[in-house]
Every structure is written in C-alpha cells, then in structure tokens.
mmCIF file with all atom_site columns, C-alpha atoms in Angstrom:
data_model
loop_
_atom_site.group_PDB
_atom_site.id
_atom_site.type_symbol
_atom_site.label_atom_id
_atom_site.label_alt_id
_atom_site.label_comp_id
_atom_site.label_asym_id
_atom_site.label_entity_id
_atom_site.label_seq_id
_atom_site.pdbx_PDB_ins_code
_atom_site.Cartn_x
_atom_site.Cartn_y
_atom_site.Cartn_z
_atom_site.occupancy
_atom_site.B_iso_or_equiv
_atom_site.pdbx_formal_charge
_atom_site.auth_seq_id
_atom_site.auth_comp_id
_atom_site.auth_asym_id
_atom_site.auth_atom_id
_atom_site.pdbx_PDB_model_num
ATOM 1   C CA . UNK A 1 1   ? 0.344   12.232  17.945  1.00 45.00 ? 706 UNK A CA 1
ATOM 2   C CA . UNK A 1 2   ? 0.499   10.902  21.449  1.00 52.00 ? 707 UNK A CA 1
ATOM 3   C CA . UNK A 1 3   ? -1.617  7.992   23.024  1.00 68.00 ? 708 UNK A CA 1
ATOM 4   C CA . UNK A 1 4   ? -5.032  9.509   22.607  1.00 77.00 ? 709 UNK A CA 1
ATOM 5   C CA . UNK A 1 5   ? -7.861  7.777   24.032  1.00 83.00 ? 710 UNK A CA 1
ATOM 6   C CA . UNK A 1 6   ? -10.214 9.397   21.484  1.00 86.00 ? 711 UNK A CA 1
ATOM 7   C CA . UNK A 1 7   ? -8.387  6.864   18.902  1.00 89.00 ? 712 UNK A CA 1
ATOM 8   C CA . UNK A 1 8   ? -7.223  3.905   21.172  1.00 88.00 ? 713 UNK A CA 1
ATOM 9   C CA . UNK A 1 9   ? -10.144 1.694   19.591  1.00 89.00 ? 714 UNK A CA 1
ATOM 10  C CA . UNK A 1 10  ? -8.940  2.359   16.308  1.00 90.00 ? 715 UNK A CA 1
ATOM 11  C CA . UNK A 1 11  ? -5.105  1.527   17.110  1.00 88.00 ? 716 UNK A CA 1
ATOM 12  C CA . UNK A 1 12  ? -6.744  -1.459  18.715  1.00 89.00 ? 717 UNK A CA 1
ATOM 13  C CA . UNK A 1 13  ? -8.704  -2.594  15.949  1.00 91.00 ? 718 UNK A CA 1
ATOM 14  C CA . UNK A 1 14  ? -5.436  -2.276  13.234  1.00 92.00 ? 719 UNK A CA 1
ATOM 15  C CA . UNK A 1 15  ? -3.402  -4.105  15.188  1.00 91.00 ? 720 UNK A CA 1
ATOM 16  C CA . UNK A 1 16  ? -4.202  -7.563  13.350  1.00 91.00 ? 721 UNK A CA 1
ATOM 17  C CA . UNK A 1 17  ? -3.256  -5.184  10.177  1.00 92.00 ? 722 UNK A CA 1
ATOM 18  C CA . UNK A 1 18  ? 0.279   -7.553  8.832   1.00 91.00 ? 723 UNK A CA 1
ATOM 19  C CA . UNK A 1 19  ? 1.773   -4.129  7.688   1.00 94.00 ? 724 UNK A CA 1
ATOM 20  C CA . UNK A 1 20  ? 4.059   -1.333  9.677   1.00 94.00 ? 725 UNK A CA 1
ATOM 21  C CA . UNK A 1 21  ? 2.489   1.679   7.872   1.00 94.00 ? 726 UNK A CA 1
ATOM 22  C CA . UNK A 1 22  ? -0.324  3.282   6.004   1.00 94.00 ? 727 UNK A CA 1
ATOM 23  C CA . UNK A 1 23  ? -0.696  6.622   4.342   1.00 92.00 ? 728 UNK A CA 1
ATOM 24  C CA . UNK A 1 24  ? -3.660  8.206   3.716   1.00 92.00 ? 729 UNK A CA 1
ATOM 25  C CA . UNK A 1 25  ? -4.701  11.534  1.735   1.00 89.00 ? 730 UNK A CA 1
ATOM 26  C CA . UNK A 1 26  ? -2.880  14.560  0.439   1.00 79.00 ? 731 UNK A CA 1
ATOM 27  C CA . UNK A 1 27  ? -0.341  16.917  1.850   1.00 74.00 ? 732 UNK A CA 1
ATOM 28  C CA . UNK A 1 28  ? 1.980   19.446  0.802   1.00 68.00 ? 733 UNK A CA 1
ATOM 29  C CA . UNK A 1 29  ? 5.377   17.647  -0.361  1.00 64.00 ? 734 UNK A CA 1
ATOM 30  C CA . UNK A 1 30  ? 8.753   19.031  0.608   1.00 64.00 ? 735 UNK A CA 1
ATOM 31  C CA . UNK A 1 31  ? 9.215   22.175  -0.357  1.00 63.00 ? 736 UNK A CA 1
ATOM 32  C CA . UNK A 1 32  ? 5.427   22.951  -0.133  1.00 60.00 ? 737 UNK A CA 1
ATOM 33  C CA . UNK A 1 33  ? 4.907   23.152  -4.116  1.00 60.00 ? 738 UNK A CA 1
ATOM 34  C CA . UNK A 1 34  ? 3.814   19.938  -5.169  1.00 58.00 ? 739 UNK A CA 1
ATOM 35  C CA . UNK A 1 35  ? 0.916   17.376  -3.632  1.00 64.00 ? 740 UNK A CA 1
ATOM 36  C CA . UNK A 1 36  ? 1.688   14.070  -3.056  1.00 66.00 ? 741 UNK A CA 1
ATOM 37  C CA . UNK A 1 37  ? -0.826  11.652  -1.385  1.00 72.00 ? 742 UNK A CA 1
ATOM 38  C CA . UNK A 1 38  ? -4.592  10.855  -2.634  1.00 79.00 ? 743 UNK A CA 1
ATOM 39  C CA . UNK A 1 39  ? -7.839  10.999  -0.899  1.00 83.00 ? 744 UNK A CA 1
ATOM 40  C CA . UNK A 1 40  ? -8.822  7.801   -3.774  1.00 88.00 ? 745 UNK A CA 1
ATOM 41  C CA . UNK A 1 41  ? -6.151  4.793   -1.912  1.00 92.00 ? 746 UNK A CA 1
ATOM 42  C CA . UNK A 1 42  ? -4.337  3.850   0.915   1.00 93.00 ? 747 UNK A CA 1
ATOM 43  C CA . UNK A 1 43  ? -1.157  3.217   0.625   1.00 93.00 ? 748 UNK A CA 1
ATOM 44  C CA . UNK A 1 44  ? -0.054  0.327   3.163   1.00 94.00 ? 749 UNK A CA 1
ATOM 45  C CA . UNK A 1 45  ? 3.299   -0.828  3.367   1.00 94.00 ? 750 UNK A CA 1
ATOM 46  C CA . UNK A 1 46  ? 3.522   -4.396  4.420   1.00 92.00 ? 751 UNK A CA 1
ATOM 47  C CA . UNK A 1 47  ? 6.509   -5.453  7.574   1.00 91.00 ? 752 UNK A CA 1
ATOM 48  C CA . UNK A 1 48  ? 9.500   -6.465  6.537   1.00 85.00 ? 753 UNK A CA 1
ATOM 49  C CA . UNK A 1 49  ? 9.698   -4.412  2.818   1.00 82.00 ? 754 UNK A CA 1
ATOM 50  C CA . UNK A 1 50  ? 11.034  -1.562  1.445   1.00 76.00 ? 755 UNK A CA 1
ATOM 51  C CA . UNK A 1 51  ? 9.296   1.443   2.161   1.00 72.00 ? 756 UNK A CA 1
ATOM 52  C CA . UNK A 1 52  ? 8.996   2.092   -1.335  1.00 76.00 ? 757 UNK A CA 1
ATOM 53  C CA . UNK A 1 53  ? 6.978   -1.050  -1.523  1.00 85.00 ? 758 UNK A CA 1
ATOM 54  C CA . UNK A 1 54  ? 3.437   -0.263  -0.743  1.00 90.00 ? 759 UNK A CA 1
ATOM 55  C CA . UNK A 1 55  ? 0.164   -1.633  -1.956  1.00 93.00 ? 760 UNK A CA 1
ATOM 56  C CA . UNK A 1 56  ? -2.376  0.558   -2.772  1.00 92.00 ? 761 UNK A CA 1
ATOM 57  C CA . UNK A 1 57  ? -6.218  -0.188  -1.851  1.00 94.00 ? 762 UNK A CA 1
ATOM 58  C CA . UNK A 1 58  ? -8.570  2.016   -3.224  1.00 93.00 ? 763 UNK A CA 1
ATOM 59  C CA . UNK A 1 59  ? -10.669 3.818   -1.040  1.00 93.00 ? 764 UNK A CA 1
ATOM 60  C CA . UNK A 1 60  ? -14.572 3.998   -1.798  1.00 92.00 ? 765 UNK A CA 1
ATOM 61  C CA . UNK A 1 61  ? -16.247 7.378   -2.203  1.00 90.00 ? 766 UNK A CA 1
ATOM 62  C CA . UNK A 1 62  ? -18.294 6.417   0.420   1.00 89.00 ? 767 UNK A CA 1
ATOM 63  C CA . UNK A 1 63  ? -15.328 6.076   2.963   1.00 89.00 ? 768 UNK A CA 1
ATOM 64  C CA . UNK A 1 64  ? -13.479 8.932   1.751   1.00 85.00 ? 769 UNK A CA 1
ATOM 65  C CA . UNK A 1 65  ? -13.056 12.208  4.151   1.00 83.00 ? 770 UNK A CA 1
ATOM 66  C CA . UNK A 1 66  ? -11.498 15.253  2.215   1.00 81.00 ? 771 UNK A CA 1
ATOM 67  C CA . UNK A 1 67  ? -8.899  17.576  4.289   1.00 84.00 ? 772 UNK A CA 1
ATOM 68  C CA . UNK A 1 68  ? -7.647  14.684  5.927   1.00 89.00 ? 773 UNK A CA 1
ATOM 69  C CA . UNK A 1 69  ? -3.901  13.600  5.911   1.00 90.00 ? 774 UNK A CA 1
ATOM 70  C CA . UNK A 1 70  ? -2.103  10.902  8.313   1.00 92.00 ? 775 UNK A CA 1
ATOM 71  C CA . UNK A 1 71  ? 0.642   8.607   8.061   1.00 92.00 ? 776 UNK A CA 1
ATOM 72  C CA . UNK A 1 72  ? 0.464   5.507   11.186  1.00 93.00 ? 777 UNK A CA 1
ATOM 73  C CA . UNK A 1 73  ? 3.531   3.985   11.861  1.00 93.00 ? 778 UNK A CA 1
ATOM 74  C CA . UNK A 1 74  ? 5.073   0.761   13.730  1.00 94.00 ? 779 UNK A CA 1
ATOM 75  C CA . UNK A 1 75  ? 8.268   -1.040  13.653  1.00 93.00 ? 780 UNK A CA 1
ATOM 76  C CA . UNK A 1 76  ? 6.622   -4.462  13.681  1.00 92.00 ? 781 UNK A CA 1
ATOM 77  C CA . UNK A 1 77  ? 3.362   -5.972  13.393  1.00 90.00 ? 782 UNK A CA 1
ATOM 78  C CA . UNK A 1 78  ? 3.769   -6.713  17.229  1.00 90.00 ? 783 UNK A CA 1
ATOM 79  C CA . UNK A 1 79  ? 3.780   -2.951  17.926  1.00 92.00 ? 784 UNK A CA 1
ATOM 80  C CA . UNK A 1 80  ? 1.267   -0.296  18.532  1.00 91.00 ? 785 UNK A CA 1
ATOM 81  C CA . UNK A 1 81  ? 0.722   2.304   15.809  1.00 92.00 ? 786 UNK A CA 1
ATOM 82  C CA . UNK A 1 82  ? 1.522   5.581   15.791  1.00 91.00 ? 787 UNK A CA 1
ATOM 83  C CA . UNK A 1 83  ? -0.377  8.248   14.070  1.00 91.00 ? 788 UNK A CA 1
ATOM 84  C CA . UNK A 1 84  ? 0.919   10.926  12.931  1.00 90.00 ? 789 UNK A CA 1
ATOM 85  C CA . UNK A 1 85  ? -0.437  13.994  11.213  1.00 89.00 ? 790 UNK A CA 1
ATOM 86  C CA . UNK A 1 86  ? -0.305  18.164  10.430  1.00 84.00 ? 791 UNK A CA 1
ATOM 87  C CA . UNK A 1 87  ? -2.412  19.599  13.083  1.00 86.00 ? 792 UNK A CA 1
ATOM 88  C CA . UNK A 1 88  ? -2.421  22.433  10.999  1.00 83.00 ? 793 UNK A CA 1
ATOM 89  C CA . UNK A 1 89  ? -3.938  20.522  7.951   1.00 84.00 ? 794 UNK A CA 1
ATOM 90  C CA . UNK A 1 90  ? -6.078  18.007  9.526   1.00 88.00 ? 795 UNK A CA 1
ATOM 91  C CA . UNK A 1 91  ? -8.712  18.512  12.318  1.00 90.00 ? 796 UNK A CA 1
ATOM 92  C CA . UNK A 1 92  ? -9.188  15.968  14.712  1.00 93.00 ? 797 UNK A CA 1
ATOM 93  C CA . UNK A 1 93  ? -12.620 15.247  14.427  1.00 92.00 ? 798 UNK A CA 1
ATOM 94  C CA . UNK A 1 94  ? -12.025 14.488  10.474  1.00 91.00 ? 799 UNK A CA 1
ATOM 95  C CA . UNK A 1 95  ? -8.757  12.335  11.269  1.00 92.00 ? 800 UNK A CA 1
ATOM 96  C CA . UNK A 1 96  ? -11.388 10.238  14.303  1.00 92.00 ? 801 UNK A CA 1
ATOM 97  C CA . UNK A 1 97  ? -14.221 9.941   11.339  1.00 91.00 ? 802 UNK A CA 1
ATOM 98  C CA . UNK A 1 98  ? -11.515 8.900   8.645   1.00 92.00 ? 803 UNK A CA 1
ATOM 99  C CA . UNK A 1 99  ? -9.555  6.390   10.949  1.00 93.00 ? 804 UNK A CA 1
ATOM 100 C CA . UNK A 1 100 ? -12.966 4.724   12.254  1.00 93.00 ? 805 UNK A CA 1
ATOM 101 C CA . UNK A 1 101 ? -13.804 4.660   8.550   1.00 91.00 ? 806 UNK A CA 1
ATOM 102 C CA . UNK A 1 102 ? -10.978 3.586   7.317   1.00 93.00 ? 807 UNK A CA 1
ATOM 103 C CA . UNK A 1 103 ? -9.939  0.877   9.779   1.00 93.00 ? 808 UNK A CA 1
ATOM 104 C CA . UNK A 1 104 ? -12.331 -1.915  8.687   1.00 93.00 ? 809 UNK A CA 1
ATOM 105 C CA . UNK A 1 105 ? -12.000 -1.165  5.191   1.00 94.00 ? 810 UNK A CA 1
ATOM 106 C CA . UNK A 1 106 ? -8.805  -1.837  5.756   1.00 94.00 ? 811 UNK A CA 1
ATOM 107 C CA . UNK A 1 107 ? -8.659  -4.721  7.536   1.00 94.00 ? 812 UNK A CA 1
ATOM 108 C CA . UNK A 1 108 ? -10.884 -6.578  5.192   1.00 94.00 ? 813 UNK A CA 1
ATOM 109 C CA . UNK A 1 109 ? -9.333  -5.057  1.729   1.00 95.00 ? 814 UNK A CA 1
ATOM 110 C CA . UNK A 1 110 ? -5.817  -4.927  2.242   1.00 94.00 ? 815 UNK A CA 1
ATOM 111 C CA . UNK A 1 111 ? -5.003  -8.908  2.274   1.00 93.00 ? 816 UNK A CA 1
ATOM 112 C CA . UNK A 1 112 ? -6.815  -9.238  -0.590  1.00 94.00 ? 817 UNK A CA 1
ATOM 113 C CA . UNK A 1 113 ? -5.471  -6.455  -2.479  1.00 93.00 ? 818 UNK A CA 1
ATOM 114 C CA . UNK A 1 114 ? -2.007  -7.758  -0.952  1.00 91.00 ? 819 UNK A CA 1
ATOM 115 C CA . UNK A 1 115 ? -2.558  -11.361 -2.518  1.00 93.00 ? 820 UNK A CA 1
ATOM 116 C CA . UNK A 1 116 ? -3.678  -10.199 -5.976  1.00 93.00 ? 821 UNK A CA 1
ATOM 117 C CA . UNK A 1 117 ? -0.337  -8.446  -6.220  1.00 90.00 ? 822 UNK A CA 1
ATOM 118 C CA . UNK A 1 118 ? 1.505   -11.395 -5.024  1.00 89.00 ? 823 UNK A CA 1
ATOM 119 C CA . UNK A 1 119 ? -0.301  -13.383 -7.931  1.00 93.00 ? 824 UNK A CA 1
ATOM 120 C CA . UNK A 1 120 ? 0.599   -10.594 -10.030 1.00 92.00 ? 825 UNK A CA 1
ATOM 121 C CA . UNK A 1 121 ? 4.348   -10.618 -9.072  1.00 90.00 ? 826 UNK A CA 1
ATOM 122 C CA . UNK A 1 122 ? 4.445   -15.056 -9.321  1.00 93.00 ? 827 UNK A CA 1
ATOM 123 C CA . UNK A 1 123 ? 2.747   -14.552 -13.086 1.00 95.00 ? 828 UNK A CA 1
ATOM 124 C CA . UNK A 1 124 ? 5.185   -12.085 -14.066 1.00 94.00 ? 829 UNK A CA 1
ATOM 125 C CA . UNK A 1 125 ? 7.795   -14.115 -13.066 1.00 94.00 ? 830 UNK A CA 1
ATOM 126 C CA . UNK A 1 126 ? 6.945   -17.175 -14.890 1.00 95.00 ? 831 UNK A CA 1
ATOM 127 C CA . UNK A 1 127 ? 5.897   -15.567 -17.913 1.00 95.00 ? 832 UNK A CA 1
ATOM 128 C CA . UNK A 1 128 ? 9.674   -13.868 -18.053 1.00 95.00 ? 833 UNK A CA 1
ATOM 129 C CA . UNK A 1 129 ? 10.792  -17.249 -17.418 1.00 95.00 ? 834 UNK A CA 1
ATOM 130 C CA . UNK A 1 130 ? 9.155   -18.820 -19.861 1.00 95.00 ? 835 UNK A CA 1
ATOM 131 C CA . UNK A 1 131 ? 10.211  -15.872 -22.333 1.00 95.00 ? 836 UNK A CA 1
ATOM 132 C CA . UNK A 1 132 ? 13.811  -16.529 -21.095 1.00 95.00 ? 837 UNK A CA 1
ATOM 133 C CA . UNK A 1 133 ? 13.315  -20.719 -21.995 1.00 92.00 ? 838 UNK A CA 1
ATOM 134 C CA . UNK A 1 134 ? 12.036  -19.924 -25.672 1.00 93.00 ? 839 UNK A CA 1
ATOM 135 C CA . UNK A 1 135 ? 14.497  -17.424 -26.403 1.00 93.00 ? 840 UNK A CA 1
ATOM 136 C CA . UNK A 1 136 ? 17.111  -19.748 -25.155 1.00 92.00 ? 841 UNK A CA 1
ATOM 137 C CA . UNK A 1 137 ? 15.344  -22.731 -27.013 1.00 91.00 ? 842 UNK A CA 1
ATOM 138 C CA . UNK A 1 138 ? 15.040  -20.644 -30.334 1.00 91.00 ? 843 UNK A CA 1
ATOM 139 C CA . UNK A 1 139 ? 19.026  -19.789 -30.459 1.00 90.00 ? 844 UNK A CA 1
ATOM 140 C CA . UNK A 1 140 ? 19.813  -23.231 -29.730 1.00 87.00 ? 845 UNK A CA 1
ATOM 141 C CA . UNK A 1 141 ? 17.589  -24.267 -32.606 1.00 88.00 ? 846 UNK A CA 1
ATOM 142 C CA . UNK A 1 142 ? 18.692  -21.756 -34.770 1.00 88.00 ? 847 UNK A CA 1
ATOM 143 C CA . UNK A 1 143 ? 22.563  -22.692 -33.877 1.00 83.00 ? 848 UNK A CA 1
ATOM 144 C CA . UNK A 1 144 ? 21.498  -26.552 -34.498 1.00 81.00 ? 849 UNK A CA 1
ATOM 145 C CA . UNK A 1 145 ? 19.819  -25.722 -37.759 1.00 82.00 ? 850 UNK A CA 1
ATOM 146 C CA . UNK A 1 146 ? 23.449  -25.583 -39.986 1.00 82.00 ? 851 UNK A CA 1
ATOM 147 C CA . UNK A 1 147 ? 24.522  -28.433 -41.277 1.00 80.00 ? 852 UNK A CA 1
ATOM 148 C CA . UNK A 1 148 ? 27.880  -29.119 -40.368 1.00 74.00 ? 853 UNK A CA 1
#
C-alpha cells in the first residue's frame, strides 16, 4: 500500500515502535487451504532477528476488528513502515479503525511483552546451566565415590 495520507498519523505514531514488522489477523495461507494469522495477538518481530522470531502481544477484545489482515514492514527502526494488505480481504476503513486501534496498544504493550520474554529467555538459561553444573557435579561425585 502506497503513502496514504488517510494512515500517515498512524505510520507516524509507530515509528518509536524498536521492531521492523508486525502482523496482524488472519488470511488465507499459501495455497489458500489453511488460515494462518489470529485476530487474538500481534505478532511483532523485533530489528535485527530472525523473522521467525516474533513476540506475540495479545490483543484485547476491545481492540480487536474482525476481517482485517495487514502485515507493516521496515528494514530498520530508522525507516518508515510499509503496510501492506489484500485489498480483496480487507476494506480500508476496517484496516484505518484497526491500525488507529492498534497503534497505541502497541506502543505501550509490546516492550513489556518484549522484556518478559527476555526474562524468560535469561531464566531458562541459567536454570539449564545450573542443570548442566549438578549433573557435572553429581558424575564427578559419583566417579570420586570408589575407593581406590
């Protein structure tokens, strides 16, 4: 979708957003059998990661807009986004309501969901360490444990 000025305030307000995309609702898949998407989280993929690697921020029933699907897009956080979107799926008057719905919630709920899996990925981390030290510690022990 090209630079509309229906949505510039939008772009405008996501730019702060430290990510390079964010999917939103559900579409058709390839081949046209299967759904993929959810109308229930935003999926934002932060700058710099895998596109694979997205965190997912649930989206209140209260912000949700059904028939509405839209991928934005940048190559940096310095960029502007890009929206893009099935005109044939999505009208533009419920992409405008979802964006302008969507953008604050966004803005305010992504760094936080963002840091709890960061938290997530430092406690999983130690405790595998800390698996790895007692395993270690128990074969030594064990090995120690014959007299000689």
């Amino acid at each position: 979708m090209g630079r509309l000025p229906e949505l510039a305030a939008v772009q405008a307000q996501l730019l702060p957003l430290d990510a390079c995309a964010v999917e939103y609702g559900s579409r058709r898949g390839s081949g046209g059998r299967r759904w993929i998407g959810s109308q229930e989280y935003a999926y934002v993929t932060p700058c710099g990661t895998p596109s694979s690697y997205r965190i997912s921020v649930r989206v209140p029933s209260e912000r949700r807009v059904s028939d509405v699907a839209f991928d934005m897009r940048r190559s940096s956080v310095s960029a502007p986004w890009k929206i893009l979107v099935d005109k044939d799926q999505t009208a533009f008057p419920a992409l405008k309501q979802s964006l302008e719905q969507l953008a604050p919630f966004l803005l305010t709920q992504y760094p936080i969901e963002r840091q709890k899996d960061a938290d997530l990925k430092v406690r999983l981390a130690r405790e595998r360490q800390e698996r790895k030290d007692a395993e270690r510690a128990l074969k030594e022990e064990a090995k120690n444990s014959y007299p000689e």
